[in-house]
mmCIF file of C-alpha atoms and ligand atoms in Angstrom:
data_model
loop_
_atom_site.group_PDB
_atom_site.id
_atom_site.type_symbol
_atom_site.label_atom_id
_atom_site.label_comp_id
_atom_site.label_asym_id
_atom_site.label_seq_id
_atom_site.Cartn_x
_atom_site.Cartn_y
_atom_site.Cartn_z
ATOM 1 C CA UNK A 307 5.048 21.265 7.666
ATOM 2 C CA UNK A 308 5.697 21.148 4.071
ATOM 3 C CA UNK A 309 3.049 18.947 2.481
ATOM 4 C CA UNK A 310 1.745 19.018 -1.140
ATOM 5 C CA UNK A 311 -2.113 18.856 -0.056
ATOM 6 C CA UNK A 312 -3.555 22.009 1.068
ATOM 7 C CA UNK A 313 -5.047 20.658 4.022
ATOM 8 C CA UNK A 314 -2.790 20.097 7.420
ATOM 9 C CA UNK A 315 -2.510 16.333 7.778
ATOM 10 C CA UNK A 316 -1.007 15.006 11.277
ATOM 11 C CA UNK A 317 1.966 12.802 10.959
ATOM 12 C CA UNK A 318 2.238 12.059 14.297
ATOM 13 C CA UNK A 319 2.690 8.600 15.661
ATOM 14 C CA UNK A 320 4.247 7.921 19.117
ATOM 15 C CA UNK A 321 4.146 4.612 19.288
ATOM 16 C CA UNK A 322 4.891 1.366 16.361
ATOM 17 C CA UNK A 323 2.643 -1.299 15.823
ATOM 18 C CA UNK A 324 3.083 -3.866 18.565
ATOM 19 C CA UNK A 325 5.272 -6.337 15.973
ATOM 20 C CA UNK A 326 7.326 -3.844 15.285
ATOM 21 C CA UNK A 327 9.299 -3.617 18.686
ATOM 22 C CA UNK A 328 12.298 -5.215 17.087
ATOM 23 C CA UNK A 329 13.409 -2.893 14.209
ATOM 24 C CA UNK A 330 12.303 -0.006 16.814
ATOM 25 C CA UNK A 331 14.510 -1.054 18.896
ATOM 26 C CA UNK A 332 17.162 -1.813 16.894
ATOM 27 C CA UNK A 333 16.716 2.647 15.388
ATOM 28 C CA UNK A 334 16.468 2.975 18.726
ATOM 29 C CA UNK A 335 20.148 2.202 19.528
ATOM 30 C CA UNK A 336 21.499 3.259 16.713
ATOM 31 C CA UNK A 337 20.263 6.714 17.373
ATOM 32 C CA UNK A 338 21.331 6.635 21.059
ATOM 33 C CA UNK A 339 24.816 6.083 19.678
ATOM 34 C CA UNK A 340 24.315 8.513 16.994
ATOM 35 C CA UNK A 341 24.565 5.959 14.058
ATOM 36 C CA UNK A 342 21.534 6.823 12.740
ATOM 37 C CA UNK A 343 21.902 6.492 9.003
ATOM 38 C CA UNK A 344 20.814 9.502 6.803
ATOM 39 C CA UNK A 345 18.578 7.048 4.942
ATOM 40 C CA UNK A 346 16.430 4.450 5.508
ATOM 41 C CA UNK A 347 14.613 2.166 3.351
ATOM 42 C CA UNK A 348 11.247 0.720 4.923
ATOM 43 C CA UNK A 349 10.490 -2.756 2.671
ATOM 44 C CA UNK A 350 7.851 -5.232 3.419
ATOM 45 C CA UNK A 351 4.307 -5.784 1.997
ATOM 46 C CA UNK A 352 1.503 -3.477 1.687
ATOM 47 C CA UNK A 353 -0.384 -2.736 4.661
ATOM 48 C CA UNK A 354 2.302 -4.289 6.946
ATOM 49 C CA UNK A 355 2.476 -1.032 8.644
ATOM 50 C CA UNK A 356 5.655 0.677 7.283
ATOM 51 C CA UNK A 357 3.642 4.329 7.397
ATOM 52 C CA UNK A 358 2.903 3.920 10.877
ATOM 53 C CA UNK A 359 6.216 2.974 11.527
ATOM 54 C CA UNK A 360 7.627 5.688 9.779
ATOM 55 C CA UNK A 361 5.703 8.523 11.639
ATOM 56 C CA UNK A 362 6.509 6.937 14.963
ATOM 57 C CA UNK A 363 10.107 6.922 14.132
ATOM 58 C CA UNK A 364 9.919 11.047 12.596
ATOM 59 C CA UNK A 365 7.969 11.793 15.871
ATOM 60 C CA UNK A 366 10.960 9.997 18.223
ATOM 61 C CA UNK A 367 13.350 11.518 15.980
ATOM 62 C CA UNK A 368 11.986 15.425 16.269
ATOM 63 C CA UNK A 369 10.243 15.057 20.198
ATOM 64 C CA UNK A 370 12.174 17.400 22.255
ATOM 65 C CA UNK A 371 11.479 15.113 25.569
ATOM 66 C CA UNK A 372 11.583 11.700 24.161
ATOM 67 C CA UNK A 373 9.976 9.328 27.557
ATOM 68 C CA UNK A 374 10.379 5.499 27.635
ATOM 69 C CA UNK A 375 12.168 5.138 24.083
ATOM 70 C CA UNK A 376 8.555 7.174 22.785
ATOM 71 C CA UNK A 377 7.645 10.991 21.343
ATOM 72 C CA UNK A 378 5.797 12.155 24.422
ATOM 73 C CA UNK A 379 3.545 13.783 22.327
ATOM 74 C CA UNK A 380 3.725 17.316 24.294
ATOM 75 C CA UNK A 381 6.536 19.155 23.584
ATOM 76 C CA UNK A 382 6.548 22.207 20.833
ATOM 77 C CA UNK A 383 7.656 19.262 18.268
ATOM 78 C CA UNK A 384 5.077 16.850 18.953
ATOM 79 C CA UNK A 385 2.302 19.537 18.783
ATOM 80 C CA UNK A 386 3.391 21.026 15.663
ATOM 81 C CA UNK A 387 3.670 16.936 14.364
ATOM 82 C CA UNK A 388 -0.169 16.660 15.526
ATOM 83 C CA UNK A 389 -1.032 20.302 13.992
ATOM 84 C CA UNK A 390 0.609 18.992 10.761
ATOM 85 C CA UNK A 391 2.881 22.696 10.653
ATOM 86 C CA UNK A 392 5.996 21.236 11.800
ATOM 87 C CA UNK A 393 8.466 23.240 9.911
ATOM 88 C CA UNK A 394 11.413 20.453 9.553
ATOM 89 C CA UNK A 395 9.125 17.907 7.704
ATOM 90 C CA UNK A 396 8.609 17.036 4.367
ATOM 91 C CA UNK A 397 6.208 14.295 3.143
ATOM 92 C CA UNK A 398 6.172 13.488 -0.788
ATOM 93 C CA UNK A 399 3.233 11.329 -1.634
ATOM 94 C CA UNK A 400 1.738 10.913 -4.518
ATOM 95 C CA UNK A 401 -0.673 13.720 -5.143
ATOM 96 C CA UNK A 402 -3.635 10.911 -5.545
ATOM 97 C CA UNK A 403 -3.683 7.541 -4.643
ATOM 98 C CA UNK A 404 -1.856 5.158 -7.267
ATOM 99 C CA UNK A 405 -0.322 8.635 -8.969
ATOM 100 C CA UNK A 406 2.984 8.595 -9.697
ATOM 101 C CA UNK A 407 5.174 11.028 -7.623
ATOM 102 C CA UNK A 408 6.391 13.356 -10.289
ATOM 103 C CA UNK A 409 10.114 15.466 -10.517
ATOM 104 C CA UNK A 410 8.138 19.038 -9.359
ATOM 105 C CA UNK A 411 7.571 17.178 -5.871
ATOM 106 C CA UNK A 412 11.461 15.717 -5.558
ATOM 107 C CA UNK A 413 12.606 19.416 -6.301
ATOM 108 C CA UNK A 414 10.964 20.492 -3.362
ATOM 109 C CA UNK A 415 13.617 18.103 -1.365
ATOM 110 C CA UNK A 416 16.696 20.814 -2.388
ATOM 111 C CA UNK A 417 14.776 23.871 -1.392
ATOM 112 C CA UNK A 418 13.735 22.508 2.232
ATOM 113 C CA UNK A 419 17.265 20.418 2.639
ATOM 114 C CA UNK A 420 18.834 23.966 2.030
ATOM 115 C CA UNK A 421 17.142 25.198 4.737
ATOM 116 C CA UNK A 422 18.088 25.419 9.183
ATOM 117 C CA UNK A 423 15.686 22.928 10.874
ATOM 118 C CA UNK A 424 13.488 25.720 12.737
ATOM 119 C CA UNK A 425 13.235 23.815 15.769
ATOM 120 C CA UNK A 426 16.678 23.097 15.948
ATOM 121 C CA UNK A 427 17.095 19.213 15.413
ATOM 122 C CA UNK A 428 16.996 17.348 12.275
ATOM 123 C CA UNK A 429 14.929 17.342 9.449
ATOM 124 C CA UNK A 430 13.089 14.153 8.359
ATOM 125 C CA UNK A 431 12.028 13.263 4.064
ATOM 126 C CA UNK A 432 9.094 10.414 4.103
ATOM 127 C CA UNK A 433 8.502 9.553 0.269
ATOM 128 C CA UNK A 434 5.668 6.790 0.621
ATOM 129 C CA UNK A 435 5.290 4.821 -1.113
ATOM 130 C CA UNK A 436 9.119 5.603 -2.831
ATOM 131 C CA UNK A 437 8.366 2.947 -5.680
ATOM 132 C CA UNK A 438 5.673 5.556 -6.810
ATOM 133 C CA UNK A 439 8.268 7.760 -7.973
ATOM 134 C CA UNK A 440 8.826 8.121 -11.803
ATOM 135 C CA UNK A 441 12.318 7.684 -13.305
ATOM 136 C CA UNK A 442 13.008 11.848 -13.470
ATOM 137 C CA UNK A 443 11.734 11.589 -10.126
ATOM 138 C CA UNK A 444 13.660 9.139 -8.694
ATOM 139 C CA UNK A 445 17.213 10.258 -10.884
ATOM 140 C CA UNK A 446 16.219 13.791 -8.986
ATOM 141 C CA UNK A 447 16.140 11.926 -5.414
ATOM 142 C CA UNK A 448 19.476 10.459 -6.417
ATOM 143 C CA UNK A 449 21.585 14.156 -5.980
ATOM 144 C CA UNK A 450 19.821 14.619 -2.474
ATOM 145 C CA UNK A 451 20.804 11.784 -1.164
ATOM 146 C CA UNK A 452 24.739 11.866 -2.565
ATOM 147 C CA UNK A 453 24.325 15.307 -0.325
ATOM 148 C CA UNK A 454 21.677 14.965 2.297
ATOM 149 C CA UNK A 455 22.932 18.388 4.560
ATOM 150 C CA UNK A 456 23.368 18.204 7.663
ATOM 151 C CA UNK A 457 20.764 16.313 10.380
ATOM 152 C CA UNK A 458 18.875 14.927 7.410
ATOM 153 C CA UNK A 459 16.945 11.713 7.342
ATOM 154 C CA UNK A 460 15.170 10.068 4.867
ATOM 155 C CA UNK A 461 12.625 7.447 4.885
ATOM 156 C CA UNK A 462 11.828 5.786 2.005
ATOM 157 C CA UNK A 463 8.678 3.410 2.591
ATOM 158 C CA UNK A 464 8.166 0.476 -0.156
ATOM 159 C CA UNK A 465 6.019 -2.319 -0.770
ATOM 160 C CA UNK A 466 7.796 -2.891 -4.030
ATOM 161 C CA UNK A 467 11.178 -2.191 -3.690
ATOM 162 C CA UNK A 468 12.257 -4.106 -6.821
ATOM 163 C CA UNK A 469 10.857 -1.549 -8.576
ATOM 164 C CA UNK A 470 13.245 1.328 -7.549
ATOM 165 C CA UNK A 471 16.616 2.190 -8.913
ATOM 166 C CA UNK A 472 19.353 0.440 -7.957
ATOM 167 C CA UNK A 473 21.200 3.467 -7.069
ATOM 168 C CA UNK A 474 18.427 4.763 -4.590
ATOM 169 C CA UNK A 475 18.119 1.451 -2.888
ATOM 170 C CA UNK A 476 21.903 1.151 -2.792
ATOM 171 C CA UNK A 477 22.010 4.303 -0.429
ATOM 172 C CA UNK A 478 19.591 3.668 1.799
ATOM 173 C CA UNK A 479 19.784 1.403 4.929
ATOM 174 C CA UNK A 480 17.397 -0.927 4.522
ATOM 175 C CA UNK A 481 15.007 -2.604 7.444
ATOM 176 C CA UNK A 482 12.882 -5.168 6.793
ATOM 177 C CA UNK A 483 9.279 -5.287 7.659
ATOM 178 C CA UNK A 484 7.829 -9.410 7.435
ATOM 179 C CA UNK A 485 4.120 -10.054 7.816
ATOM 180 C CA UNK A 486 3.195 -10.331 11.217
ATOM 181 C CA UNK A 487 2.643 -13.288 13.405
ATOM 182 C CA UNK A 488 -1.104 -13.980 13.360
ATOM 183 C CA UNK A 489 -2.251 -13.741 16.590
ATOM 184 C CA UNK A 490 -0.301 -10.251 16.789
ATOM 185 C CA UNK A 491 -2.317 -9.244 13.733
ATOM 186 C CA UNK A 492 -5.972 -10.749 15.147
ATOM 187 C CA UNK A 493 -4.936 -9.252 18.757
ATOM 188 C CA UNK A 494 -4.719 -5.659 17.094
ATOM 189 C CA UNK A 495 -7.690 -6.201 14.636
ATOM 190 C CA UNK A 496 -9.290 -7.390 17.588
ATOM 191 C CA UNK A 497 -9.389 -3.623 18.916
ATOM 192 C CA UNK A 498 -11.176 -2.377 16.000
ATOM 193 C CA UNK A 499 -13.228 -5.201 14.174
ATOM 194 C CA UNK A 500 -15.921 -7.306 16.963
ATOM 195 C CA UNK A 501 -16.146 -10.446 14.762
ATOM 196 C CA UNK A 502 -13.705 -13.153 14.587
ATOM 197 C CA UNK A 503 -14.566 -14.620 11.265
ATOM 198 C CA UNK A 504 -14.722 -11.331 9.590
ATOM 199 C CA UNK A 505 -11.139 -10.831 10.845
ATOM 200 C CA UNK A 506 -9.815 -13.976 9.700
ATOM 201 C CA UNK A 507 -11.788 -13.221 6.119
ATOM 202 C CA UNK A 508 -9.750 -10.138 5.755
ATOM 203 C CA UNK A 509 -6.682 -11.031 7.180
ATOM 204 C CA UNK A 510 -6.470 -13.912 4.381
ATOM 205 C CA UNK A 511 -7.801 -11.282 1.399
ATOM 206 C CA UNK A 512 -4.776 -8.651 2.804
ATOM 207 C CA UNK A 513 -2.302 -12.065 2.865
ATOM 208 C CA UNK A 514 -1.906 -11.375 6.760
ATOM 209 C CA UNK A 515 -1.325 -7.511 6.123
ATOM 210 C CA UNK A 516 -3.002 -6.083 9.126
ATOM 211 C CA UNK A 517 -3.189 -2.607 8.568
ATOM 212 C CA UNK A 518 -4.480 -3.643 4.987
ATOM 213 C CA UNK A 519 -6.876 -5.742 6.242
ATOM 214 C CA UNK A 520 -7.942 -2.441 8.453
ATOM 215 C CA UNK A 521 -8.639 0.148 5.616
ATOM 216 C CA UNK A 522 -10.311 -2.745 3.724
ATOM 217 C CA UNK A 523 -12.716 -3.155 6.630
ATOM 218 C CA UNK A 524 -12.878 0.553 6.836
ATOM 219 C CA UNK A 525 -13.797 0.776 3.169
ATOM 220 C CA UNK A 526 -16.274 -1.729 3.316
ATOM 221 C CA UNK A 527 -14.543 -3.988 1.136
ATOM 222 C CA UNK A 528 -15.938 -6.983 2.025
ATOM 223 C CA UNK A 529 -19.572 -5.979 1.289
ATOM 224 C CA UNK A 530 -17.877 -4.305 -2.138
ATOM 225 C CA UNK A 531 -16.485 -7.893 -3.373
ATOM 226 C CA UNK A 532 -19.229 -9.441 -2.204
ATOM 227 C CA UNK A 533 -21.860 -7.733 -3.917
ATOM 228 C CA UNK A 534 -19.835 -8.214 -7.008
ATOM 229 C CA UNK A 535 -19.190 -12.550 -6.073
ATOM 230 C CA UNK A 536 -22.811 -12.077 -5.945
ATOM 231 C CA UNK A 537 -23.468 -10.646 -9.591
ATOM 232 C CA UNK A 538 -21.332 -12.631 -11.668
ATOM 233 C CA UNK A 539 -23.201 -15.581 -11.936
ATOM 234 C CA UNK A 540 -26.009 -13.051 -13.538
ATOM 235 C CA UNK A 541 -22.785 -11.899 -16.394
ATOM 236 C CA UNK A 542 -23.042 -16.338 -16.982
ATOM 237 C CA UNK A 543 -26.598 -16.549 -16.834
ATOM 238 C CA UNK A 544 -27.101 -14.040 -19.585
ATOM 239 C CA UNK A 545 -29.169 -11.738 -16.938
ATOM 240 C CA UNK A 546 -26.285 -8.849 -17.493
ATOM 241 C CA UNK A 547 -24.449 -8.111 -20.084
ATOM 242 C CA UNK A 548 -20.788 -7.096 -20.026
ATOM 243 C CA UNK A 549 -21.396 -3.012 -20.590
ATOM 244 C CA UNK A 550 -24.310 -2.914 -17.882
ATOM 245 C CA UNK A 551 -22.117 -4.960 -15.088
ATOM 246 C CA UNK A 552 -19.563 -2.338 -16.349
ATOM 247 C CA UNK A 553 -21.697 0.472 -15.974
ATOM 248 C CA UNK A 554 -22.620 -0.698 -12.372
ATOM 249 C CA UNK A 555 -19.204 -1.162 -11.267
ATOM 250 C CA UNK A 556 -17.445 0.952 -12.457
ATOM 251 C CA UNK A 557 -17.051 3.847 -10.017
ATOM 252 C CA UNK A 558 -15.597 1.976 -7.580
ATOM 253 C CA UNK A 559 -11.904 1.169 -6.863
ATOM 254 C CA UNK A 560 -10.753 -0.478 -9.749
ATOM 255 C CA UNK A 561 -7.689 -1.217 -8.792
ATOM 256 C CA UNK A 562 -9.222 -3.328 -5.833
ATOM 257 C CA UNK A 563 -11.808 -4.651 -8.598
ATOM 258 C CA UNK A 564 -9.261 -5.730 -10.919
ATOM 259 C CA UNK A 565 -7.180 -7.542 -8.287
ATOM 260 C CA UNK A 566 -10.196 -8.929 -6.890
ATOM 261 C CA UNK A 567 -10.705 -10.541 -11.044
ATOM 262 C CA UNK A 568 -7.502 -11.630 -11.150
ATOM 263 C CA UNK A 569 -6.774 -13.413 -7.872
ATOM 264 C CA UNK A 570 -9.529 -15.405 -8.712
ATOM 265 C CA UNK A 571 -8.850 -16.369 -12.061
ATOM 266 C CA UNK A 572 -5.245 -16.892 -10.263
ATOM 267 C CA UNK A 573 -7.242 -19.406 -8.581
ATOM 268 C CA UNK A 574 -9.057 -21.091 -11.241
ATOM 269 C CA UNK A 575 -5.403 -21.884 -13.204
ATOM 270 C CA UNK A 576 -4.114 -23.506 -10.265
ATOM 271 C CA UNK A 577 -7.221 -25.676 -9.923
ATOM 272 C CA UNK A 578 -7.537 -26.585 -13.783
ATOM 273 C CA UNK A 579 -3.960 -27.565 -13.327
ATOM 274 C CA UNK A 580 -3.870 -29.335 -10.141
ATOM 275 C CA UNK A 581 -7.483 -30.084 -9.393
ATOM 276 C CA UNK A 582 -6.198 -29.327 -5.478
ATOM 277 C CA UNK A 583 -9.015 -27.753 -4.384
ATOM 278 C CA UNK A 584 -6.947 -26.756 -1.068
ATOM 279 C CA UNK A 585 -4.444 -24.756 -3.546
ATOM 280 C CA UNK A 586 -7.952 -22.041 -3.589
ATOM 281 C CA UNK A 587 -7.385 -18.947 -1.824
ATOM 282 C CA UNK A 588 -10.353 -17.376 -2.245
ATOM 283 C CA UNK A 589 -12.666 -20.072 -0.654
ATOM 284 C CA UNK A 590 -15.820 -18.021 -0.495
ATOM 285 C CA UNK A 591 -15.245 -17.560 -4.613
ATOM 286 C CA UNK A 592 -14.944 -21.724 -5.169
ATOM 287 C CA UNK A 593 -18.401 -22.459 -7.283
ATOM 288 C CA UNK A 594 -17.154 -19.772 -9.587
ATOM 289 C CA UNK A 595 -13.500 -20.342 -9.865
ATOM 290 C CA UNK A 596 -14.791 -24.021 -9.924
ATOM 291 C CA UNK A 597 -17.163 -23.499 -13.029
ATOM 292 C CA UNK A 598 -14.113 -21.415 -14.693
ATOM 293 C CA UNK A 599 -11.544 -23.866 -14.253
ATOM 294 C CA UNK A 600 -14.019 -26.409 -15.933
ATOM 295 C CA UNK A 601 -15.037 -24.122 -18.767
ATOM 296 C CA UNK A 602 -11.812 -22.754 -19.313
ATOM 297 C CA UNK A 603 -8.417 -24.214 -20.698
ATOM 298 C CA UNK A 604 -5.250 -22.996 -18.812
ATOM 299 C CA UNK A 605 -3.342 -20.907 -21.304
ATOM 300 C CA UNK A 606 -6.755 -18.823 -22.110
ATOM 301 C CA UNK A 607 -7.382 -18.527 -18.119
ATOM 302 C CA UNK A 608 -3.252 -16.878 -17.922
ATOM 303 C CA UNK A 609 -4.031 -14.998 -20.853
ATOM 304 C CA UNK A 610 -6.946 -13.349 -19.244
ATOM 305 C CA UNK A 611 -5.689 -12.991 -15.716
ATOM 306 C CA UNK A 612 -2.311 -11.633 -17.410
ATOM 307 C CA UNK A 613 -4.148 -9.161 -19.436
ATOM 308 C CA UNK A 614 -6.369 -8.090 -16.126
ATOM 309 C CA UNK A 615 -3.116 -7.918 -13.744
ATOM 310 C CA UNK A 616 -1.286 -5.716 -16.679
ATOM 311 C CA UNK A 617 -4.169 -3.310 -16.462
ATOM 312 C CA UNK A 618 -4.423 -2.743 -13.089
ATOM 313 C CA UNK A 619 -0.536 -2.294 -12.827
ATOM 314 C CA UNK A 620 -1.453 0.609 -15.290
ATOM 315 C CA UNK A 621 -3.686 2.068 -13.400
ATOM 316 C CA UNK A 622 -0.942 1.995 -10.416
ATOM 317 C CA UNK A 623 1.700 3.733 -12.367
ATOM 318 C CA UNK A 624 -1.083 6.871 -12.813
ATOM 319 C CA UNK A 625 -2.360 5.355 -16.496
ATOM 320 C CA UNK A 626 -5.422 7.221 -17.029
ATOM 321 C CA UNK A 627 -7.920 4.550 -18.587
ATOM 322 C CA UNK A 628 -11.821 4.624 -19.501
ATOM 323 C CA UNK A 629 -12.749 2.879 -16.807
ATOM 324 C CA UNK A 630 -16.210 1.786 -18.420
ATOM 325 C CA UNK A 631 -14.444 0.399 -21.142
ATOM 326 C CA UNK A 632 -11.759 -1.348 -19.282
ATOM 327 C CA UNK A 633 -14.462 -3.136 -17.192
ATOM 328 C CA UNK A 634 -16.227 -4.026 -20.320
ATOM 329 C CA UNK A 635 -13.956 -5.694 -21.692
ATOM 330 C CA UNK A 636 -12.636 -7.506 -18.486
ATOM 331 C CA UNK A 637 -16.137 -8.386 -18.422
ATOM 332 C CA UNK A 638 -16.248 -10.089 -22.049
ATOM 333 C CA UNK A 639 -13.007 -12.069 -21.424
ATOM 334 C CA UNK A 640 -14.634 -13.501 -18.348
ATOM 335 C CA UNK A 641 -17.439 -13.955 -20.290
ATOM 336 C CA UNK A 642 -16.149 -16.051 -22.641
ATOM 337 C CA UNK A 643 -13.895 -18.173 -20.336
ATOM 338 C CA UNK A 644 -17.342 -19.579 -19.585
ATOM 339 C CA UNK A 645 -18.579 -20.057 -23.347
HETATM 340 ZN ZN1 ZN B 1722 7.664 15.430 22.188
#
């Protein structure tokens, strides 16, 4: 397997998520009639489960003795899939998470698509997420997929397909990947996570996204945001001051932190404009968002979250920022929304 980390990763997946029998089974007979596209475009939000989906269908795709519509998950293919060394696979990611996937990485494409498939099927491209891809990047994708060579698929996975080129999305089939129906997504969450409320609380900070809601239990995220729901009030009370809540937080994710800060000052807007308290998402956040919307007008509390969000898309496109000095001065606009 071609891979840009060092380390073998398996990419093996035999089976979807359970609510994604429909577009499986849809591939499904398209390959069976050999209409497989060369291309496909996975869209739908983060941590819907378009990766998974994506390694079940590149397992199915390579497995030499496919068995109920599945990879068997024995055959040569599926054990060099599980080895990560599979010869006929190529997956571009960025090379850390939130990176941009940079030109070098896309070359690699016309080298391998030159290339027999060793194990004498096809060859199968993931780029995930595709939208990570700069524009030399993506202009570089365009040529390999005018000319794919033979037995070539791609599969382009995106949570924010808007933010591709036209001309990449226009040559890709795309299928569609909603958020789940919510007792799917508690069902499946119920095989990992024991407690029903702590379910629901992270299926409602992932907007329904199970597999987000997954890693963000996995990651502790919940104890994470709220430690931090926790410390704010000491930013108001005058116990901390901007640089040391900076200097505290700032080794964590701050691309989680900084969506965390904006969603809620998301939040406050709506209820300084409304005063609908049910229009709150984050509901375990109200005395806060509460006391902002009160302090605050409406165009300073945009201004803020607008400068916050802007930041953290920054980060996301692989800006490298002082993170200490970012937080310190997301810190000082919160502080004095509540002057
Ligand atoms: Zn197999």
């Amino acid at each position: 397997m071609s891979k840009d980390k060092a380390e073998a990763v398996s990419y093996f997946a035999q089976k979807p998520l359970p609510w994604q029998e429909s577009q499986w089974k849809s591939l499904l007979r398209r390959m069976r009639s050999d209409a497989l596209p060369h291309a496909l475009l996975l869209k739908g939000a983060l941590g819907v489960g378009k990766g998974a989906f994506s390694q079940a269908l590149m397992s199915r795709v390579l497995c030499h003795t496919p068995s109920g519509g599945y990879a068997c998950g024995h055959c040569k293919s599926c054990d060099l899939l599980q080895a990560g060394t599979h010869p006929d696979v190529l997956v571009i990611e960025p090379e850390s998470s939130g990176k941009p996937i940079k030109i070098d990485q896309i070359r690699r494409i016309n080298e391998f698509a030159r290339k027999t498939a060793q194990q004498g099927g096809r060859r199968v491209i993931i780029i995930d997420p595709a939208e990570a891809m700069n524009v030399n990047a993506a202009n570089a994708l365009l040529k390999s997929l005018e000319e794919p060579g033979d037995n070539t698929l791609f599969l382009l996975v995106s949570a924010r397909a808007g933010d591709m080129l036209a001309t990449i999305r226009s040559r890709c089939q795309l299928v569609m990947f909603p958020v789940p129906d919510l007792s799917l997504a508690k069902q499946w969450l119920g095989d990992h996570i024991a407690d029903a409320q702590t379910i629901d609380h992270l299926l409602s900070l992932s907007c329904g996204s199970p597999v987000l809601a997954r890693n963000m239990f996995d990651q502790n995220v919940l104890e994470l945001r709220g430690h931090l729901i926790n410390v704010m009030p000491e930013l108001f009370r005058g116990n901390l001051t901007p640089v040391e809540l900076a200097k505290e937080q700032h080794t964590g994710d701050l691309i989680s932190l900084l969506g965390w800060l904006g969603s809620w000052l998301d939040d406050a807007v709506k209820l300084r404009l409304t005063a609908d308290e049910s229009l709150v998402r984050n509901r375990d956040v109200n005395r806060m968002i509460g006391y902002l919307a009160k302090k605050a007008d409406a165009p300073t509390l945009v201004k803020v979250r607008d400068r916050i969000m802007l930041q953290r898309q920054q980060l996301q496109e692989g800006a490298n920022l002082n993170s200490q000095m970012l937080l310190e001065g997301v810190f000082s606009d919160y502080l004095e929304l509540a002057l």
